[in-house]
């Protein structure tokens, strides 16, 4: 049964509402916990911070355990809380949390400009507020930043709504809003200034003057200061009886400022350039970007004698920088009646344009005769600034190469400058930096429909979306694909879809006339220095997953190659994809850029420098994965590929990244899975199976059986193709373990036997013993206990012969486990006791936890419930300390069953419910089914028949699905 997430409100007293009505969250601490998670919704809130909020003065020793209890109580109320190694998070969309919805509506309003739509968004956003945020809870200093940001956002939104009301002529409503805001912020001079102007606009001059008298008296009497210059100017304007400006209708553009009178030099004719390229007729989307650019460059937003307004639009090739800039420039034409200059700076050409030549072009456009052009760069720049100071214009500098080229073309004051560049130009003071990304899917589809025809796209929408996916939603690629389809009206969209499926020929398909995606990328690639070009080609071979920055070190076989990464990022060929949980920046190539990089690398045939780089990257992954895996809670029976090449990261970098090994694997496992496939595809079998084997402890901890199986199958095929018998045996053993976990005993036994035979043939005693243990486990779980005992004893003898004490501890525990299944308490106690002592000697905490679970079962069997609970609790403490949630869930379930048996149904059901959540999160469906069964039996025995039927039904359904999937 899926429980619908409640709706939460923090903009006022904390409220939780379900479809049935308000939910009561009992207790102050659960409410404080819920409030903390909601304030940072969709982010992990650390356990340390939550403990500080709940116990601000003295923290009890059981604080973390109590925190888990409160989390469990909130989950039982339907709150979906996700546990992470470092804390907890609520994952929720804006429709279910008023703070997120408020911020979403305000963002939508600002994107809509001065329109009725913006007015409605702001009105709805402010209606969500019911008072001070979380006013029914004691304040925590740790909330201050978020609460302050929310309060300031509300104030800003309220001011914007008041301005829109004034623009619509709703003076009374605006005045009421402003008076309410002043009541909350009595010393905000900007609010008083708006109020005085609003009263003046509505013809209430006496009230406007009285309002000024009121705020002046407050400031003088209470703070000892006079009003600021802006407020005094407004007062003077009202006193002088200056007419109030006519109201502006919402949605109308602000009136264009009158052009300042000017006189040109006698030898320069009064010439007005209008050089903007034609606007794009089917320009689509980017509403927020358009609003940001036009606002930043608007003449009304800048003092006439102030420095120039500058906006820089950057982004990767083909993302639509120039199209956006041209569109916005046309929207601003009326504000710059003195003219609009356009200069193409040739930043992607082999030799970018010289500023001396560009200034000559600009001066000629301003009417300066050829013979009157000054000879030097300094003199031309001076004349250029002088002319523009008298005739403020919009200057459009397209395709800039770098900051130096742009700086020479900046006016002195009064103008607006719009720059586009593939490279980041961040050194211009005060400039708006707007970095474009690809179009959102819906806007890309809208653009395709405008080119191809809406009916055609609607008729084959699935094919259209696949085409857009192959284009990576890159505007240039979408336009080229649309042009090809428009030129072939008889083509079904599915024809182009199929042609674009193959990455190796995708760029061949994305060309139409003089439009070509490959050529656009080529312009950026040819300006790269040699090491950056090699890094670009090698990164193209690494798949679609994001990669950490150290990968460039491996590509170039040197440490600290940050400048090379920066070169690719600044060229907008490589995108910063974010920072992962272990704090390392991650980078990604756009899919089409990656296709271009693969072509440059010679894919699918990879040799030379690119192949050597690939081998080093895979060696780096293997080194880091082995380093992290060695620090996981359990590394028993790990197999390594001694022949696989390694590449070592810097020791400090390696230690920092893998200090939290689980977090590192969480961040990197998708890249590692891709690395297995990449190695296999490149014929690097030892790297492929070495990586797959190193991932096993992580897959085991997180029950990632699908990825375990897929990586091992790929690596098994690669090992067989290369004739690598050791790799073949290692992958067979790993696949057999997956089958064992999935109760597919016949398949597991067959693969364990084949792996054992190969290891025996190779003389690898330890790996052979590991395979024998697998065969023994198959026999045990199939009910052949005596045969299992024989196999485990055989493996034990082999471990003893080679001095493998970790293997010995496992085998002794396994023998004890079999005796426990046979209900031979004496023998089980002996073997488990030996295993526990050996684990303690070795300092193997994980093995100690596993043995403790078995001892807990043993003492439950002999009805010594106190000792049984003590051992299960000890096991749970160990697993939680190690971060092994999977084994911890089994210990938790066992402990819950013992508590129920003792009559402690409440705590027992809590433990069972907690373990159920973990099994569900990890995808352990067998553990989930068993826990549903235990809960069903518990509720049946307590007379709660409805709940019992639900849980027992869930258990039956899961077991049916499991049996069908493994049939």
mmCIF file of N, CA and C in Angstrom, residues 554-634:
data_model
loop_
_atom_site.group_PDB
_atom_site.id
_atom_site.type_symbol
_atom_site.label_atom_id
_atom_site.label_comp_id
_atom_site.label_asym_id
_atom_site.label_seq_id
_atom_site.Cartn_x
_atom_site.Cartn_y
_atom_site.Cartn_z
ATOM 1 N N UNK A 554 45.246 11.341 -14.525
ATOM 2 C CA UNK A 554 45.565 10.026 -15.080
ATOM 3 C C UNK A 554 45.730 10.106 -16.598
ATOM 4 N N UNK A 555 44.877 10.863 -17.259
ATOM 5 C CA UNK A 555 44.977 11.000 -18.720
ATOM 6 C C UNK A 555 46.351 11.526 -19.107
ATOM 7 N N UNK A 556 46.816 12.547 -18.382
ATOM 8 C CA UNK A 556 48.076 13.210 -18.733
ATOM 9 C C UNK A 556 49.279 12.620 -18.000
ATOM 10 N N UNK A 557 49.025 11.637 -17.122
ATOM 11 C CA UNK A 557 50.085 10.962 -16.362
ATOM 12 C C UNK A 557 50.908 11.948 -15.545
ATOM 13 N N UNK A 558 50.194 12.873 -14.918
ATOM 14 C CA UNK A 558 50.858 13.798 -13.996
ATOM 15 C C UNK A 558 49.815 14.284 -12.997
ATOM 16 N N UNK A 559 50.273 14.698 -11.847
ATOM 17 C CA UNK A 559 49.355 15.151 -10.816
ATOM 18 C C UNK A 559 49.116 16.656 -10.932
ATOM 19 N N UNK A 560 47.975 17.061 -10.418
ATOM 20 C CA UNK A 560 47.613 18.476 -10.347
ATOM 21 C C UNK A 560 47.545 19.127 -11.727
ATOM 22 N N UNK A 561 46.736 18.536 -12.565
ATOM 23 C CA UNK A 561 46.527 19.095 -13.913
ATOM 24 C C UNK A 561 45.271 19.958 -13.945
ATOM 25 N N UNK A 562 45.033 20.685 -12.837
ATOM 26 C CA UNK A 562 43.820 21.501 -12.729
ATOM 27 C C UNK A 562 43.727 22.538 -13.842
ATOM 28 N N UNK A 563 44.887 23.060 -14.266
ATOM 29 C CA UNK A 563 44.833 24.110 -15.290
ATOM 30 C C UNK A 563 44.300 23.568 -16.614
ATOM 31 N N UNK A 564 44.557 22.295 -16.889
ATOM 32 C CA UNK A 564 44.038 21.691 -18.123
ATOM 33 C C UNK A 564 42.519 21.568 -18.031
ATOM 34 N N UNK A 565 42.035 21.107 -16.877
ATOM 35 C CA UNK A 565 40.584 21.018 -16.668
ATOM 36 C C UNK A 565 39.964 22.410 -16.786
ATOM 37 N N UNK A 566 40.608 23.402 -16.182
ATOM 38 C CA UNK A 566 40.076 24.766 -16.256
ATOM 39 C C UNK A 566 40.013 25.260 -17.702
ATOM 40 N N UNK A 567 41.005 24.889 -18.500
ATOM 41 C CA UNK A 567 41.001 25.294 -19.907
ATOM 42 C C UNK A 567 39.770 24.742 -20.623
ATOM 43 N N UNK A 568 39.466 23.466 -20.385
ATOM 44 C CA UNK A 568 38.297 22.852 -21.028
ATOM 45 C C UNK A 568 36.998 23.446 -20.496
ATOM 46 N N UNK A 569 36.958 23.740 -19.200
ATOM 47 C CA UNK A 569 35.748 24.335 -18.615
ATOM 48 C C UNK A 569 35.552 25.745 -19.155
ATOM 49 N N UNK A 570 36.646 26.529 -19.189
ATOM 50 C CA UNK A 570 36.530 27.907 -19.687
ATOM 51 C C UNK A 570 36.137 27.947 -21.157
ATOM 52 N N UNK A 571 36.527 26.899 -21.902
ATOM 53 C CA UNK A 571 36.137 26.823 -23.312
ATOM 54 C C UNK A 571 34.725 26.280 -23.483
ATOM 55 N N UNK A 572 34.075 25.956 -22.377
ATOM 56 C CA UNK A 572 32.715 25.413 -22.378
ATOM 57 C C UNK A 572 32.597 24.117 -23.174
ATOM 58 N N UNK A 573 33.696 23.353 -23.207
ATOM 59 C CA UNK A 573 33.642 22.005 -23.771
ATOM 60 C C UNK A 573 33.399 20.980 -22.669
ATOM 61 N N UNK A 574 33.743 21.326 -21.462
ATOM 62 C CA UNK A 574 33.560 20.458 -20.298
ATOM 63 C C UNK A 574 32.729 21.227 -19.291
ATOM 64 N N UNK A 575 31.694 20.575 -18.764
ATOM 65 C CA UNK A 575 30.785 21.251 -17.834
ATOM 66 C C UNK A 575 31.012 20.769 -16.424
ATOM 67 N N UNK A 576 31.011 21.694 -15.466
ATOM 68 C CA UNK A 576 31.031 21.321 -14.062
ATOM 69 C C UNK A 576 29.659 20.773 -13.711
ATOM 70 N N UNK A 577 29.617 19.487 -13.344
ATOM 71 C CA UNK A 577 28.329 18.826 -13.072
ATOM 72 C C UNK A 577 27.924 18.932 -11.616
ATOM 73 N N UNK A 578 28.766 19.521 -10.777
ATOM 74 C CA UNK A 578 28.439 19.653 -9.359
ATOM 75 C C UNK A 578 29.564 19.109 -8.498
ATOM 76 N N UNK A 579 29.286 19.031 -7.213
ATOM 77 C CA UNK A 579 30.237 18.491 -6.242
ATOM 78 C C UNK A 579 29.595 17.292 -5.575
ATOM 79 N N UNK A 580 30.324 16.179 -5.505
ATOM 80 C CA UNK A 580 29.726 14.965 -4.962
ATOM 81 C C UNK A 580 29.839 14.942 -3.433
ATOM 82 N N UNK A 581 29.245 13.944 -2.777
ATOM 83 C CA UNK A 581 29.218 13.925 -1.305
ATOM 84 C C UNK A 581 30.585 13.896 -0.644
ATOM 85 N N UNK A 582 31.627 13.474 -1.357
ATOM 86 C CA UNK A 582 32.953 13.464 -0.732
ATOM 87 C C UNK A 582 33.713 14.751 -1.031
ATOM 88 N N UNK A 583 33.058 15.719 -1.665
ATOM 89 C CA UNK A 583 33.641 17.042 -1.824
ATOM 90 C C UNK A 583 34.465 17.259 -3.070
ATOM 91 N N UNK A 584 34.451 16.314 -4.014
ATOM 92 C CA UNK A 584 35.255 16.508 -5.221
ATOM 93 C C UNK A 584 34.367 17.034 -6.350
ATOM 94 N N UNK A 585 34.871 18.037 -7.092
ATOM 95 C CA UNK A 585 34.091 18.519 -8.247
ATOM 96 C C UNK A 585 34.017 17.435 -9.309
ATOM 97 N N UNK A 586 32.886 17.400 -10.001
ATOM 98 C CA UNK A 586 32.679 16.398 -11.043
ATOM 99 C C UNK A 586 32.382 17.117 -12.357
ATOM 100 N N UNK A 587 32.806 16.483 -13.438
ATOM 101 C CA UNK A 587 32.710 17.111 -14.751
ATOM 102 C C UNK A 587 32.042 16.151 -15.744
ATOM 103 N N UNK A 588 31.403 16.736 -16.765
ATOM 104 C CA UNK A 588 30.710 15.922 -17.764
ATOM 105 C C UNK A 588 30.785 16.620 -19.119
ATOM 106 N N UNK A 589 30.927 15.817 -20.159
ATOM 107 C CA UNK A 589 30.803 16.313 -21.520
ATOM 108 C C UNK A 589 29.346 16.186 -21.960
ATOM 109 N N UNK A 590 28.834 17.214 -22.620
ATOM 110 C CA UNK A 590 27.521 17.073 -23.244
ATOM 111 C C UNK A 590 27.591 15.900 -24.226
ATOM 112 N N UNK A 591 26.481 15.181 -24.386
ATOM 113 C CA UNK A 591 26.498 13.953 -25.189
ATOM 114 C C UNK A 591 27.038 14.177 -26.597
ATOM 115 N N UNK A 592 26.637 15.274 -27.243
ATOM 116 C CA UNK A 592 27.120 15.515 -28.602
ATOM 117 C C UNK A 592 28.585 15.947 -28.602
ATOM 118 N N UNK A 593 28.990 16.702 -27.587
ATOM 119 C CA UNK A 593 30.409 17.045 -27.454
ATOM 120 C C UNK A 593 31.214 15.762 -27.264
ATOM 121 N N UNK A 594 30.657 14.835 -26.486
ATOM 122 C CA UNK A 594 31.338 13.541 -26.271
ATOM 123 C C UNK A 594 31.468 12.776 -27.586
ATOM 124 N N UNK A 595 30.434 12.820 -28.422
ATOM 125 C CA UNK A 595 30.531 12.167 -29.744
ATOM 126 C C UNK A 595 31.679 12.762 -30.547
ATOM 127 N N UNK A 596 31.817 14.098 -30.492
ATOM 128 C CA UNK A 596 32.907 14.750 -31.216
ATOM 129 C C UNK A 596 34.260 14.341 -30.640
ATOM 130 N N UNK A 597 34.342 14.257 -29.310
ATOM 131 C CA UNK A 597 35.602 13.853 -28.675
ATOM 132 C C UNK A 597 35.959 12.416 -29.043
ATOM 133 N N UNK A 598 34.952 11.521 -29.087
ATOM 134 C CA UNK A 598 35.213 10.131 -29.474
ATOM 135 C C UNK A 598 35.730 10.061 -30.906
ATOM 136 N N UNK A 599 35.143 10.858 -31.800
ATOM 137 C CA UNK A 599 35.632 10.896 -33.180
ATOM 138 C C UNK A 599 37.095 11.316 -33.226
ATOM 139 N N UNK A 600 37.416 12.345 -32.454
ATOM 140 C CA UNK A 600 38.801 12.825 -32.434
ATOM 141 C C UNK A 600 39.743 11.756 -31.884
ATOM 142 N N UNK A 601 39.228 10.916 -30.958
ATOM 143 C CA UNK A 601 40.050 9.866 -30.366
ATOM 144 C C UNK A 601 40.162 8.639 -31.268
ATOM 145 N N UNK A 602 39.416 8.622 -32.372
ATOM 146 C CA UNK A 602 39.478 7.495 -33.305
ATOM 147 C C UNK A 602 38.574 6.348 -32.947
ATOM 148 N N UNK A 603 37.624 6.545 -32.010
ATOM 149 C CA UNK A 603 36.718 5.465 -31.631
ATOM 150 C C UNK A 603 35.951 4.997 -32.877
ATOM 151 N N UNK A 604 35.597 3.694 -32.951
ATOM 152 C CA UNK A 604 35.735 2.690 -31.891
ATOM 153 C C UNK A 604 37.113 2.052 -31.780
ATOM 154 N N UNK A 605 38.004 2.263 -32.735
ATOM 155 C CA UNK A 605 39.359 1.723 -32.633
ATOM 156 C C UNK A 605 40.214 2.733 -31.869
ATOM 157 N N UNK A 606 40.720 2.311 -30.704
ATOM 158 C CA UNK A 606 41.454 3.240 -29.842
ATOM 159 C C UNK A 606 42.892 2.764 -29.741
ATOM 160 N N UNK A 607 43.833 3.633 -30.106
ATOM 161 C CA UNK A 607 45.236 3.271 -29.954
ATOM 162 C C UNK A 607 46.031 4.533 -29.659
ATOM 163 N N UNK A 608 47.333 4.372 -29.611
ATOM 164 C CA UNK A 608 48.196 5.516 -29.396
ATOM 165 C C UNK A 608 48.018 6.148 -28.034
ATOM 166 N N UNK A 609 48.157 7.482 -27.996
ATOM 167 C CA UNK A 609 48.117 8.215 -26.730
ATOM 168 C C UNK A 609 46.782 8.043 -26.021
ATOM 169 N N UNK A 610 45.691 7.962 -26.815
ATOM 170 C CA UNK A 610 44.373 7.822 -26.198
ATOM 171 C C UNK A 610 44.238 6.481 -25.472
ATOM 172 N N UNK A 611 44.758 5.404 -26.056
ATOM 173 C CA UNK A 611 44.664 4.100 -25.391
ATOM 174 C C UNK A 611 45.501 4.084 -24.107
ATOM 175 N N UNK A 612 46.700 4.645 -24.177
ATOM 176 C CA UNK A 612 47.521 4.716 -22.967
ATOM 177 C C UNK A 612 46.803 5.528 -21.881
ATOM 178 N N UNK A 613 46.159 6.617 -22.288
ATOM 179 C CA UNK A 613 45.418 7.432 -21.320
ATOM 180 C C UNK A 613 44.268 6.630 -20.712
ATOM 181 N N UNK A 614 43.558 5.871 -21.540
ATOM 182 C CA UNK A 614 42.449 5.058 -21.050
ATOM 183 C C UNK A 614 42.940 4.013 -20.046
ATOM 184 N N UNK A 615 44.062 3.363 -20.349
ATOM 185 C CA UNK A 615 44.611 2.358 -19.425
ATOM 186 C C UNK A 615 44.942 3.001 -18.085
ATOM 187 N N UNK A 616 45.509 4.224 -18.112
ATOM 188 C CA UNK A 616 45.838 4.900 -16.848
ATOM 189 C C UNK A 616 44.586 5.275 -16.069
ATOM 190 N N UNK A 617 43.555 5.743 -16.763
ATOM 191 C CA UNK A 617 42.312 6.098 -16.062
ATOM 192 C C UNK A 617 41.709 4.867 -15.389
ATOM 193 N N UNK A 618 41.640 3.755 -16.124
ATOM 194 C CA UNK A 618 41.106 2.528 -15.526
ATOM 195 C C UNK A 618 41.983 2.074 -14.361
ATOM 196 N N UNK A 619 43.306 2.254 -14.494
ATOM 197 C CA UNK A 619 44.198 1.923 -13.388
ATOM 198 C C UNK A 619 43.969 2.812 -12.184
ATOM 199 N N UNK A 620 43.655 4.070 -12.429
ATOM 200 C CA UNK A 620 43.330 4.974 -11.323
ATOM 201 C C UNK A 620 42.054 4.571 -10.617
ATOM 202 N N UNK A 621 41.031 4.214 -11.414
ATOM 203 C CA UNK A 621 39.778 3.730 -10.806
ATOM 204 C C UNK A 621 40.040 2.494 -9.953
ATOM 205 N N UNK A 622 40.838 1.568 -10.484
ATOM 206 C CA UNK A 622 41.083 0.316 -9.755
ATOM 207 C C UNK A 622 41.854 0.582 -8.465
ATOM 208 N N UNK A 623 42.864 1.430 -8.528
ATOM 209 C CA UNK A 623 43.639 1.763 -7.328
ATOM 210 C C UNK A 623 42.746 2.395 -6.267
ATOM 211 N N UNK A 624 41.953 3.384 -6.677
ATOM 212 C CA UNK A 624 41.082 4.068 -5.715
ATOM 213 C C UNK A 624 40.028 3.120 -5.161
ATOM 214 N N UNK A 625 39.449 2.268 -6.028
ATOM 215 C CA UNK A 625 38.410 1.342 -5.569
ATOM 216 C C UNK A 625 38.985 0.322 -4.589
ATOM 217 N N UNK A 626 40.177 -0.188 -4.861
ATOM 218 C CA UNK A 626 40.799 -1.137 -3.936
ATOM 219 C C UNK A 626 41.101 -0.470 -2.598
ATOM 220 N N UNK A 627 41.560 0.776 -2.657
ATOM 221 C CA UNK A 627 41.869 1.514 -1.427
ATOM 222 C C UNK A 627 40.604 1.727 -0.595
ATOM 223 N N UNK A 628 39.495 2.080 -1.265
ATOM 224 C CA UNK A 628 38.234 2.288 -0.544
ATOM 225 C C UNK A 628 37.650 0.975 -0.056
ATOM 226 N N UNK A 629 37.705 -0.072 -0.904
ATOM 227 C CA UNK A 629 37.123 -1.367 -0.531
ATOM 228 C C UNK A 629 37.811 -1.949 0.696
ATOM 229 N N UNK A 630 39.123 -1.718 0.830
ATOM 230 C CA UNK A 630 39.852 -2.247 1.982
ATOM 231 C C UNK A 630 39.377 -1.625 3.288
ATOM 232 N N UNK A 631 38.658 -0.494 3.207
ATOM 233 C CA UNK A 631 38.174 0.190 4.401
ATOM 234 C C UNK A 631 36.690 -0.011 4.632
ATOM 235 N N UNK A 632 36.055 -0.849 3.831
ATOM 236 C CA UNK A 632 34.645 -1.173 4.037
ATOM 237 C C UNK A 632 34.516 -2.141 5.206
ATOM 238 N N UNK A 633 33.301 -2.227 5.780
ATOM 239 C CA UNK A 633 33.115 -3.095 6.940
ATOM 240 C C UNK A 633 33.482 -4.542 6.686
ATOM 241 N N UNK A 634 33.230 -5.049 5.483
ATOM 242 C CA UNK A 634 33.554 -6.445 5.191
ATOM 243 C C UNK A 634 34.283 -6.542 3.860
#
